[in-house]
JSON list of C-alpha atoms and ligand atoms in Angstrom, two decimals:
[
{"chain": "A", "resi": 1, "resn": "MET", "atom": "CA", "xyz": [174.62, 86.55, 139.64]},
{"chain": "A", "resi": 2, "resn": "ASP", "atom": "CA", "xyz": [172.59, 84.42, 137.15]},
{"chain": "A", "resi": 3, "resn": "THR", "atom": "CA", "xyz": [171.14, 86.22, 134.17]},
{"chain": "A", "resi": 4, "resn": "PRO", "atom": "CA", "xyz": [167.80, 84.94, 132.67]},
{"chain": "A", "resi": 5, "resn": "ASP", "atom": "CA", "xyz": [169.74, 83.63, 129.64]},
{"chain": "A", "resi": 6, "resn": "LEU", "atom": "CA", "xyz": [171.89, 81.48, 131.78]},
{"chain": "A", "resi": 7, "resn": "LEU", "atom": "CA", "xyz": [169.12, 79.95, 133.92]},
{"chain": "A", "resi": 8, "resn": "PRO", "atom": "CA", "xyz": [169.23, 76.17, 133.63]},
{"chain": "A", "resi": 9, "resn": "MET", "atom": "CA", "xyz": [166.41, 74.64, 131.52]},
{"chain": "A", "resi": 10, "resn": "SER", "atom": "CA", "xyz": [165.38, 71.08, 132.23]},
{"chain": "A", "resi": 11, "resn": "ARG", "atom": "CA", "xyz": [164.85, 68.48, 129.52]},
{"chain": "A", "resi": 12, "resn": "ARG", "atom": "CA", "xyz": [161.14, 68.45, 130.47]},
{"chain": "A", "resi": 13, "resn": "HIS", "atom": "CA", "xyz": [160.85, 72.23, 129.80]},
{"chain": "A", "resi": 14, "resn": "LEU", "atom": "CA", "xyz": [162.52, 71.80, 126.46]},
{"chain": "A", "resi": 15, "resn": "LEU", "atom": "CA", "xyz": [160.09, 69.06, 125.45]},
{"chain": "A", "resi": 16, "resn": "ILE", "atom": "CA", "xyz": [157.03, 71.16, 126.43]},
{"chain": "A", "resi": 17, "resn": "LEU", "atom": "CA", "xyz": [158.37, 74.15, 124.49]},
{"chain": "A", "resi": 18, "resn": "GLY", "atom": "CA", "xyz": [158.90, 71.95, 121.44]},
{"chain": "A", "resi": 19, "resn": "VAL", "atom": "CA", "xyz": [155.33, 70.59, 121.51]},
{"chain": "A", "resi": 20, "resn": "VAL", "atom": "CA", "xyz": [153.78, 74.06, 121.86]},
{"chain": "A", "resi": 21, "resn": "THR", "atom": "CA", "xyz": [155.86, 75.46, 118.99]},
{"chain": "A", "resi": 22, "resn": "ALA", "atom": "CA", "xyz": [154.99, 72.55, 116.71]},
{"chain": "A", "resi": 23, "resn": "ALA", "atom": "CA", "xyz": [151.25, 72.82, 117.49]},
{"chain": "A", "resi": 24, "resn": "THR", "atom": "CA", "xyz": [151.24, 76.55, 116.66]},
{"chain": "A", "resi": 25, "resn": "ALA", "atom": "CA", "xyz": [153.05, 75.94, 113.39]},
{"chain": "A", "resi": 26, "resn": "VAL", "atom": "CA", "xyz": [150.39, 73.48, 112.15]},
{"chain": "A", "resi": 27, "resn": "LEU", "atom": "CA", "xyz": [147.29, 75.57, 113.06]},
{"chain": "A", "resi": 28, "resn": "PRO", "atom": "CA", "xyz": [145.07, 75.91, 109.98]},
{"chain": "A", "resi": 29, "resn": "PRO", "atom": "CA", "xyz": [144.97, 79.47, 108.62]},
{"chain": "A", "resi": 30, "resn": "PHE", "atom": "CA", "xyz": [141.24, 79.94, 109.41]},
{"chain": "A", "resi": 31, "resn": "ILE", "atom": "CA", "xyz": [141.89, 79.22, 113.10]},
{"chain": "A", "resi": 32, "resn": "SER", "atom": "CA", "xyz": [144.75, 81.73, 113.18]},
{"chain": "A", "resi": 33, "resn": "ALA", "atom": "CA", "xyz": [142.55, 84.30, 111.41]},
{"chain": "A", "resi": 34, "resn": "ARG", "atom": "CA", "xyz": [139.68, 83.64, 113.82]},
{"chain": "A", "resi": 35, "resn": "ALA", "atom": "CA", "xyz": [141.98, 83.91, 116.82]},
{"chain": "A", "resi": 36, "resn": "SER", "atom": "CA", "xyz": [143.24, 87.28, 115.66]},
{"chain": "A", "resi": 37, "resn": "ALA", "atom": "CA", "xyz": [139.65, 88.46, 114.99]},
{"chain": "A", "resi": 38, "resn": "VAL", "atom": "CA", "xyz": [138.63, 87.35, 118.48]},
{"chain": "A", "resi": 39, "resn": "ASN", "atom": "CA", "xyz": [141.64, 89.11, 119.95]},
{"chain": "A", "resi": 40, "resn": "SER", "atom": "CA", "xyz": [140.83, 92.30, 118.10]},
{"chain": "A", "resi": 41, "resn": "SER", "atom": "CA", "xyz": [138.86, 94.62, 120.37]},
{"chain": "A", "resi": 42, "resn": "ARG", "atom": "CA", "xyz": [137.47, 96.71, 117.52]},
{"chain": "A", "resi": 43, "resn": "PRO", "atom": "CA", "xyz": [134.27, 95.46, 115.83]},
{"chain": "A", "resi": 44, "resn": "ILE", "atom": "CA", "xyz": [134.13, 95.54, 112.06]},
{"chain": "A", "resi": 45, "resn": "THR", "atom": "CA", "xyz": [131.29, 97.82, 110.98]},
{"chain": "A", "resi": 46, "resn": "THR", "atom": "CA", "xyz": [129.64, 98.33, 107.65]},
{"chain": "A", "resi": 47, "resn": "SER", "atom": "CA", "xyz": [127.08, 100.69, 106.14]},
{"chain": "A", "resi": 48, "resn": "LEU", "atom": "CA", "xyz": [123.92, 99.17, 104.82]},
{"chain": "A", "resi": 49, "resn": "SER", "atom": "CA", "xyz": [120.41, 100.15, 103.90]},
{"chain": "A", "resi": 50, "resn": "LEU", "atom": "CA", "xyz": [117.43, 98.15, 105.04]},
{"chain": "A", "resi": 51, "resn": "TRP", "atom": "CA", "xyz": [113.90, 98.35, 103.67]},
{"chain": "A", "resi": 52, "resn": "VAL", "atom": "CA", "xyz": [111.61, 97.79, 106.61]},
{"chain": "A", "resi": 53, "resn": "ASN", "atom": "CA", "xyz": [107.84, 98.29, 106.46]},
{"chain": "A", "resi": 54, "resn": "ASP", "atom": "CA", "xyz": [108.17, 100.26, 103.21]},
{"chain": "A", "resi": 55, "resn": "GLN", "atom": "CA", "xyz": [110.71, 102.63, 104.68]},
{"chain": "A", "resi": 56, "resn": "GLN", "atom": "CA", "xyz": [114.41, 102.82, 103.90]},
{"chain": "A", "resi": 57, "resn": "TYR", "atom": "CA", "xyz": [116.89, 103.02, 106.77]},
{"chain": "A", "resi": 58, "resn": "GLU", "atom": "CA", "xyz": [120.63, 103.74, 106.51]},
{"chain": "A", "resi": 59, "resn": "LEU", "atom": "CA", "xyz": [122.63, 102.05, 109.25]},
{"chain": "A", "resi": 60, "resn": "ASP", "atom": "CA", "xyz": [126.23, 101.58, 110.34]},
{"chain": "A", "resi": 61, "resn": "LEU", "atom": "CA", "xyz": [126.32, 98.19, 111.98]},
{"chain": "A", "resi": 62, "resn": "ASP", "atom": "CA", "xyz": [128.74, 95.74, 113.49]},
{"chain": "A", "resi": 63, "resn": "THR", "atom": "CA", "xyz": [128.78, 93.03, 110.82]},
{"chain": "A", "resi": 64, "resn": "ARG", "atom": "CA", "xyz": [127.83, 90.45, 113.48]},
{"chain": "A", "resi": 65, "resn": "THR", "atom": "CA", "xyz": [124.49, 92.18, 114.23]},
{"chain": "A", "resi": 66, "resn": "THR", "atom": "CA", "xyz": [121.50, 89.90, 113.71]},
{"chain": "A", "resi": 67, "resn": "LEU", "atom": "CA", "xyz": [118.50, 91.19, 111.83]},
{"chain": "A", "resi": 68, "resn": "LEU", "atom": "CA", "xyz": [116.50, 90.92, 115.07]},
{"chain": "A", "resi": 69, "resn": "ASP", "atom": "CA", "xyz": [118.95, 93.14, 116.96]},
{"chain": "A", "resi": 70, "resn": "ALA", "atom": "CA", "xyz": [119.07, 95.61, 114.08]},
{"chain": "A", "resi": 71, "resn": "LEU", "atom": "CA", "xyz": [115.27, 95.89, 114.18]},
{"chain": "A", "resi": 72, "resn": "ARG", "atom": "CA", "xyz": [114.93, 96.08, 117.94]},
{"chain": "A", "resi": 73, "resn": "GLU", "atom": "CA", "xyz": [118.07, 97.90, 119.08]},
{"chain": "A", "resi": 74, "resn": "HIS", "atom": "CA", "xyz": [118.82, 100.15, 116.12]},
{"chain": "A", "resi": 75, "resn": "LEU", "atom": "CA", "xyz": [115.42, 100.84, 114.51]},
{"chain": "A", "resi": 76, "resn": "HIS", "atom": "CA", "xyz": [113.49, 100.54, 117.79]},
{"chain": "A", "resi": 77, "resn": "LEU", "atom": "CA", "xyz": [110.91, 98.27, 116.19]},
{"chain": "A", "resi": 78, "resn": "THR", "atom": "CA", "xyz": [110.38, 96.19, 119.31]},
{"chain": "A", "resi": 79, "resn": "GLY", "atom": "CA", "xyz": [107.34, 94.27, 118.07]},
{"chain": "A", "resi": 80, "resn": "SER", "atom": "CA", "xyz": [109.55, 91.35, 116.99]},
{"chain": "A", "resi": 81, "resn": "LYS", "atom": "CA", "xyz": [110.47, 89.53, 120.17]},
{"chain": "A", "resi": 82, "resn": "LYS", "atom": "CA", "xyz": [113.62, 87.78, 121.32]},
{"chain": "A", "resi": 83, "resn": "GLY", "atom": "CA", "xyz": [112.55, 84.51, 122.89]},
{"chain": "A", "resi": 84, "resn": "CYS", "atom": "CA", "xyz": [115.28, 81.89, 122.57]},
{"chain": "A", "resi": 85, "resn": "ASP", "atom": "CA", "xyz": [117.72, 83.73, 120.23]},
{"chain": "A", "resi": 86, "resn": "HIS", "atom": "CA", "xyz": [118.49, 80.27, 118.82]},
{"chain": "A", "resi": 87, "resn": "GLY", "atom": "CA", "xyz": [115.89, 79.71, 116.09]},
{"chain": "A", "resi": 88, "resn": "GLN", "atom": "CA", "xyz": [113.72, 77.49, 118.25]},
{"chain": "A", "resi": 89, "resn": "CYS", "atom": "CA", "xyz": [110.65, 79.51, 119.31]},
{"chain": "A", "resi": 90, "resn": "GLY", "atom": "CA", "xyz": [109.57, 81.71, 116.38]},
{"chain": "A", "resi": 91, "resn": "ALA", "atom": "CA", "xyz": [109.00, 84.81, 118.55]},
{"chain": "A", "resi": 92, "resn": "CYS", "atom": "CA", "xyz": [111.31, 86.79, 116.24]},
{"chain": "A", "resi": 93, "resn": "THR", "atom": "CA", "xyz": [109.53, 85.82, 112.99]},
{"chain": "A", "resi": 94, "resn": "VAL", "atom": "CA", "xyz": [109.41, 88.55, 110.33]},
{"chain": "A", "resi": 95, "resn": "ILE", "atom": "CA", "xyz": [108.60, 88.40, 106.64]},
{"chain": "A", "resi": 96, "resn": "ALA", "atom": "CA", "xyz": [111.49, 88.91, 104.20]},
{"chain": "A", "resi": 97, "resn": "ASN", "atom": "CA", "xyz": [110.57, 89.10, 100.52]},
{"chain": "A", "resi": 98, "resn": "GLY", "atom": "CA", "xyz": [107.31, 87.29, 101.25]},
{"chain": "A", "resi": 99, "resn": "ARG", "atom": "CA", "xyz": [108.90, 84.43, 103.21]},
{"chain": "A", "resi": 100, "resn": "ARG", "atom": "CA", "xyz": [108.90, 84.09, 106.99]},
{"chain": "A", "resi": 101, "resn": "ILE", "atom": "CA", "xyz": [112.28, 83.91, 108.66]},
{"chain": "A", "resi": 102, "resn": "ASN", "atom": "CA", "xyz": [113.63, 83.75, 112.17]},
{"chain": "A", "resi": 103, "resn": "SER", "atom": "CA", "xyz": [115.30, 87.13, 112.41]},
{"chain": "A", "resi": 104, "resn": "CYS", "atom": "CA", "xyz": [117.54, 85.95, 115.27]},
{"chain": "A", "resi": 105, "resn": "LEU", "atom": "CA", "xyz": [119.20, 83.47, 112.92]},
{"chain": "A", "resi": 106, "resn": "THR", "atom": "CA", "xyz": [120.20, 85.81, 110.13]},
{"chain": "A", "resi": 107, "resn": "LEU", "atom": "CA", "xyz": [122.60, 88.73, 109.93]},
{"chain": "A", "resi": 108, "resn": "ALA", "atom": "CA", "xyz": [121.34, 92.18, 109.02]},
{"chain": "A", "resi": 109, "resn": "VAL", "atom": "CA", "xyz": [124.07, 92.54, 106.38]},
{"chain": "A", "resi": 110, "resn": "MET", "atom": "CA", "xyz": [122.52, 89.63, 104.50]},
{"chain": "A", "resi": 111, "resn": "HIS", "atom": "CA", "xyz": [119.33, 91.65, 103.96]},
{"chain": "A", "resi": 112, "resn": "GLN", "atom": "CA", "xyz": [120.59, 94.64, 102.05]},
{"chain": "A", "resi": 113, "resn": "GLY", "atom": "CA", "xyz": [117.78, 95.26, 99.56]},
{"chain": "A", "resi": 114, "resn": "SER", "atom": "CA", "xyz": [115.36, 92.73, 101.11]},
{"chain": "A", "resi": 115, "resn": "LYS", "atom": "CA", "xyz": [111.80, 93.86, 101.72]},
{"chain": "A", "resi": 116, "resn": "ILE", "atom": "CA", "xyz": [111.27, 93.23, 105.44]},
{"chain": "A", "resi": 117, "resn": "THR", "atom": "CA", "xyz": [107.85, 93.35, 107.06]},
{"chain": "A", "resi": 118, "resn": "THR", "atom": "CA", "xyz": [107.50, 93.28, 110.84]},
{"chain": "A", "resi": 119, "resn": "ILE", "atom": "CA", "xyz": [104.35, 93.26, 112.92]},
{"chain": "A", "resi": 120, "resn": "GLU", "atom": "CA", "xyz": [104.48, 97.08, 112.93]},
{"chain": "A", "resi": 121, "resn": "GLY", "atom": "CA", "xyz": [104.17, 97.04, 109.14]},
{"chain": "A", "resi": 122, "resn": "LEU", "atom": "CA", "xyz": [101.18, 94.72, 108.92]},
{"chain": "A", "resi": 123, "resn": "GLY", "atom": "CA", "xyz": [98.59, 97.01, 110.44]},
{"chain": "A", "resi": 124, "resn": "THR", "atom": "CA", "xyz": [98.02, 99.92, 112.78]},
{"chain": "A", "resi": 125, "resn": "PRO", "atom": "CA", "xyz": [95.83, 100.13, 115.89]},
{"chain": "A", "resi": 126, "resn": "ASP", "atom": "CA", "xyz": [93.26, 102.03, 113.80]},
{"chain": "A", "resi": 127, "resn": "GLN", "atom": "CA", "xyz": [93.54, 99.79, 110.80]},
{"chain": "A", "resi": 128, "resn": "LEU", "atom": "CA", "xyz": [94.37, 96.26, 111.84]},
{"chain": "A", "resi": 129, "resn": "HIS", "atom": "CA", "xyz": [95.52, 93.60, 109.39]},
{"chain": "A", "resi": 130, "resn": "PRO", "atom": "CA", "xyz": [92.75, 90.95, 109.05]},
{"chain": "A", "resi": 131, "resn": "MET", "atom": "CA", "xyz": [95.02, 88.44, 110.83]},
{"chain": "A", "resi": 132, "resn": "GLN", "atom": "CA", "xyz": [95.53, 90.82, 113.78]},
{"chain": "A", "resi": 133, "resn": "ALA", "atom": "CA", "xyz": [91.78, 91.40, 114.01]},
{"chain": "A", "resi": 134, "resn": "ALA", "atom": "CA", "xyz": [91.11, 87.65, 113.92]},
{"chain": "A", "resi": 135, "resn": "PHE", "atom": "CA", "xyz": [93.62, 87.00, 116.71]},
{"chain": "A", "resi": 136, "resn": "ILE", "atom": "CA", "xyz": [91.75, 89.53, 118.87]},
{"chain": "A", "resi": 137, "resn": "ARG", "atom": "CA", "xyz": [88.33, 88.07, 117.98]},
{"chain": "A", "resi": 138, "resn": "HIS", "atom": "CA", "xyz": [89.44, 84.52, 118.78]},
{"chain": "A", "resi": 139, "resn": "ASP", "atom": "CA", "xyz": [91.51, 85.36, 121.85]},
{"chain": "A", "resi": 140, "resn": "GLY", "atom": "CA", "xyz": [94.59, 83.95, 120.15]},
{"chain": "A", "resi": 141, "resn": "TYR", "atom": "CA", "xyz": [96.98, 85.06, 122.90]},
{"chain": "A", "resi": 142, "resn": "GLN", "atom": "CA", "xyz": [97.37, 85.42, 126.63]},
{"chain": "A", "resi": 143, "resn": "CYS", "atom": "CA", "xyz": [100.65, 87.17, 127.53]},
{"chain": "A", "resi": 144, "resn": "GLY", "atom": "CA", "xyz": [101.14, 88.24, 123.90]},
{"chain": "A", "resi": 145, "resn": "TYR", "atom": "CA", "xyz": [104.88, 87.60, 123.78]},
{"chain": "A", "resi": 146, "resn": "CYS", "atom": "CA", "xyz": [104.71, 85.11, 120.92]},
{"chain": "A", "resi": 147, "resn": "THR", "atom": "CA", "xyz": [101.88, 86.94, 119.13]},
{"chain": "A", "resi": 148, "resn": "PRO", "atom": "CA", "xyz": [103.82, 89.21, 116.73]},
{"chain": "A", "resi": 149, "resn": "GLY", "atom": "CA", "xyz": [105.78, 86.19, 115.49]},
{"chain": "A", "resi": 150, "resn": "GLN", "atom": "CA", "xyz": [102.63, 84.06, 115.29]},
{"chain": "A", "resi": 151, "resn": "ILE", "atom": "CA", "xyz": [100.83, 86.69, 113.21]},
{"chain": "A", "resi": 152, "resn": "CYS", "atom": "CA", "xyz": [103.75, 87.28, 110.81]},
{"chain": "A", "resi": 153, "resn": "SER", "atom": "CA", "xyz": [104.11, 83.53, 110.41]},
{"chain": "A", "resi": 154, "resn": "ALA", "atom": "CA", "xyz": [100.36, 83.04, 109.87]},
{"chain": "A", "resi": 155, "resn": "VAL", "atom": "CA", "xyz": [100.25, 85.68, 107.12]},
{"chain": "A", "resi": 156, "resn": "ALA", "atom": "CA", "xyz": [103.17, 84.01, 105.34]},
{"chain": "A", "resi": 157, "resn": "VAL", "atom": "CA", "xyz": [101.72, 80.50, 105.86]},
{"chain": "A", "resi": 158, "resn": "LEU", "atom": "CA", "xyz": [98.53, 81.36, 103.99]},
{"chain": "A", "resi": 159, "resn": "GLY", "atom": "CA", "xyz": [100.70, 82.76, 101.20]},
{"chain": "A", "resi": 160, "resn": "GLU", "atom": "CA", "xyz": [102.75, 79.53, 101.06]},
{"chain": "A", "resi": 161, "resn": "ILE", "atom": "CA", "xyz": [99.63, 77.36, 100.80]},
{"chain": "A", "resi": 162, "resn": "ARG", "atom": "CA", "xyz": [98.08, 79.57, 98.12]},
{"chain": "A", "resi": 163, "resn": "GLN", "atom": "CA", "xyz": [101.32, 79.44, 96.13]},
{"chain": "A", "resi": 164, "resn": "GLY", "atom": "CA", "xyz": [101.15, 75.62, 96.20]},
{"chain": "A", "resi": 165, "resn": "ILE", "atom": "CA", "xyz": [104.26, 75.06, 98.33]},
{"chain": "A", "resi": 166, "resn": "PRO", "atom": "CA", "xyz": [103.89, 71.61, 99.98]},
{"chain": "A", "resi": 167, "resn": "SER", "atom": "CA", "xyz": [104.63, 70.87, 103.64]},
{"chain": "A", "resi": 168, "resn": "HIS", "atom": "CA", "xyz": [105.45, 67.74, 105.61]},
{"chain": "A", "resi": 169, "resn": "ALA", "atom": "CA", "xyz": [101.69, 67.27, 106.09]},
{"chain": "A", "resi": 170, "resn": "SER", "atom": "CA", "xyz": [100.78, 67.58, 102.40]},
{"chain": "A", "resi": 171, "resn": "PRO", "atom": "CA", "xyz": [99.59, 64.28, 100.91]},
{"chain": "A", "resi": 172, "resn": "SER", "atom": "CA", "xyz": [101.28, 65.06, 97.58]},
{"chain": "A", "resi": 173, "resn": "LEU", "atom": "CA", "xyz": [104.42, 66.97, 96.63]},
{"chain": "A", "resi": 174, "resn": "THR", "atom": "CA", "xyz": [103.09, 67.73, 93.17]},
{"chain": "A", "resi": 175, "resn": "GLU", "atom": "CA", "xyz": [99.41, 68.54, 93.82]},
{"chain": "A", "resi": 176, "resn": "PRO", "atom": "CA", "xyz": [98.58, 71.92, 95.35]},
{"chain": "A", "resi": 177, "resn": "PRO", "atom": "CA", "xyz": [98.24, 71.63, 99.16]},
{"chain": "A", "resi": 178, "resn": "GLN", "atom": "CA", "xyz": [94.75, 71.96, 100.59]},
{"chain": "A", "resi": 179, "resn": "LEU", "atom": "CA", "xyz": [93.83, 74.93, 102.70]},
{"chain": "A", "resi": 180, "resn": "ILE", "atom": "CA", "xyz": [92.86, 72.86, 105.76]},
{"chain": "A", "resi": 181, "resn": "ALA", "atom": "CA", "xyz": [93.52, 73.09, 109.50]},
{"chain": "A", "resi": 182, "resn": "GLY", "atom": "CA", "xyz": [96.07, 70.22, 109.38]},
{"chain": "A", "resi": 183, "resn": "GLU", "atom": "CA", "xyz": [98.24, 72.13, 106.88]},
{"chain": "A", "resi": 184, "resn": "ILE", "atom": "CA", "xyz": [98.03, 75.28, 108.97]},
{"chain": "A", "resi": 185, "resn": "GLN", "atom": "CA", "xyz": [98.94, 73.42, 112.19]},
{"chain": "A", "resi": 186, "resn": "GLU", "atom": "CA", "xyz": [101.97, 71.77, 110.61]},
{"chain": "A", "resi": 187, "resn": "ARG", "atom": "CA", "xyz": [103.26, 75.01, 109.13]},
{"chain": "A", "resi": 188, "resn": "MET", "atom": "CA", "xyz": [102.75, 76.94, 112.38]},
{"chain": "A", "resi": 189, "resn": "SER", "atom": "CA", "xyz": [104.61, 74.32, 114.43]},
{"chain": "A", "resi": 190, "resn": "GLY", "atom": "CA", "xyz": [107.78, 76.43, 114.55]},
{"chain": "A", "resi": 191, "resn": "ASN", "atom": "CA", "xyz": [105.97, 79.14, 116.52]},
{"chain": "A", "resi": 192, "resn": "ILE", "atom": "CA", "xyz": [105.85, 78.18, 120.17]},
{"chain": "A", "resi": 193, "resn": "CYS", "atom": "CA", "xyz": [103.25, 79.64, 122.54]},
{"chain": "A", "resi": 194, "resn": "ARG", "atom": "CA", "xyz": [104.21, 79.18, 126.16]},
{"chain": "A", "resi": 195, "resn": "CYS", "atom": "CA", "xyz": [100.67, 80.15, 127.19]},
{"chain": "A", "resi": 196, "resn": "GLY", "atom": "CA", "xyz": [99.24, 77.34, 125.08]},
{"chain": "A", "resi": 197, "resn": "ALA", "atom": "CA", "xyz": [96.82, 79.46, 123.06]},
{"chain": "A", "resi": 198, "resn": "TYR", "atom": "CA", "xyz": [97.19, 77.07, 120.11]},
{"chain": "A", "resi": 199, "resn": "SER", "atom": "CA", "xyz": [93.55, 76.15, 119.53]},
{"chain": "A", "resi": 200, "resn": "ASN", "atom": "CA", "xyz": [92.51, 79.82, 119.46]},
{"chain": "A", "resi": 201, "resn": "ILE", "atom": "CA", "xyz": [95.42, 80.69, 117.17]},
{"chain": "A", "resi": 202, "resn": "ILE", "atom": "CA", "xyz": [94.36, 77.99, 114.69]},
{"chain": "A", "resi": 203, "resn": "GLU", "atom": "CA", "xyz": [90.77, 79.23, 114.87]},
{"chain": "A", "resi": 204, "resn": "ALA", "atom": "CA", "xyz": [91.92, 82.77, 114.05]},
{"chain": "A", "resi": 205, "resn": "ILE", "atom": "CA", "xyz": [94.07, 81.69, 111.10]},
{"chain": "A", "resi": 206, "resn": "SER", "atom": "CA", "xyz": [91.35, 79.36, 109.81]},
{"chain": "A", "resi": 207, "resn": "GLU", "atom": "CA", "xyz": [88.83, 82.19, 109.86]},
{"chain": "A", "resi": 208, "resn": "VAL", "atom": "CA", "xyz": [91.10, 84.38, 107.74]},
{"chain": "A", "resi": 209, "resn": "ALA", "atom": "CA", "xyz": [91.75, 81.45, 105.43]},
{"chain": "A", "resi": 210, "resn": "GLY", "atom": "CA", "xyz": [88.00, 80.76, 105.19]},
{"chain": "A", "resi": 211, "resn": "VAL", "atom": "CA", "xyz": [88.22, 77.16, 106.42]},
{"chain": "A", "resi": 212, "resn": "ASN", "atom": "CA", "xyz": [86.75, 75.30, 109.37]},
{"chain": "A", "resi": 213, "resn": "ALA", "atom": "CA", "xyz": [89.25, 74.86, 112.24]},
{"chain": "B", "resi": 1, "resn": "FES", "atom": "FE1", "xyz": [114.35, 83.69, 117.20]},
{"chain": "B", "resi": 1, "resn": "FES", "atom": "FE2", "xyz": [113.40, 82.21, 119.23]},
{"chain": "B", "resi": 1, "resn": "FES", "atom": "S1", "xyz": [114.08, 84.30, 119.21]},
{"chain": "B", "resi": 1, "resn": "FES", "atom": "S2", "xyz": [113.50, 81.71, 117.11]},
{"chain": "B", "resi": 2, "resn": "FES", "atom": "FE1", "xyz": [101.95, 83.93, 125.83]},
{"chain": "B", "resi": 2, "resn": "FES", "atom": "FE2", "xyz": [101.88, 82.85, 123.40]},
{"chain": "B", "resi": 2, "resn": "FES", "atom": "S1", "xyz": [100.45, 84.20, 124.29]},
{"chain": "B", "resi": 2, "resn": "FES", "atom": "S2", "xyz": [103.49, 82.87, 124.78]}
]
């Protein structure tokens, strides 16, 4: 009876085996490391503390957790919305150290020590932030899905203009940008509203900024 060792191997089989072995030998180290990480069934977790809405939270998180998922799934702050999860709609916008960011595009572990503000930290139902109140006055929403991101973005946008940070619409890179509707529209262009409430949103922001829309 034939044993496996003695089974005949064709020249074709030998050639295929040789190609596979050579390809494995020349794999760059990062691909091998990635392959073993992908094959590993255990996530790598880490402890971190996040400052969110003036409160400190201690978390043990999978290192791949986005800031958006940390806020929504772990801290149950569901005001920040997941629209595209690809940095394209702005529904997940939060403020980190005074700057607006897409929280779906950044990892929670990158924000140890950052001061994060979500829509829940801007105001309360009894004491609305001026931007929240203006959105209500001007009907700056329909379904409301984009609204938390729009409001966080709008608050940060007014800060950017007041700090003199130019935008694509600014006529000069060295002169302070003007607080005008065109500047606000350009800076808000990363926040998509599927309901098309744009004109009311600009009216609300302009009112808070004290300019004519
Ligand atoms: Fe983050 Fe769309 S969910 S940009
Ligand atoms: Fe519906 Fe903007 S209010 S997406």
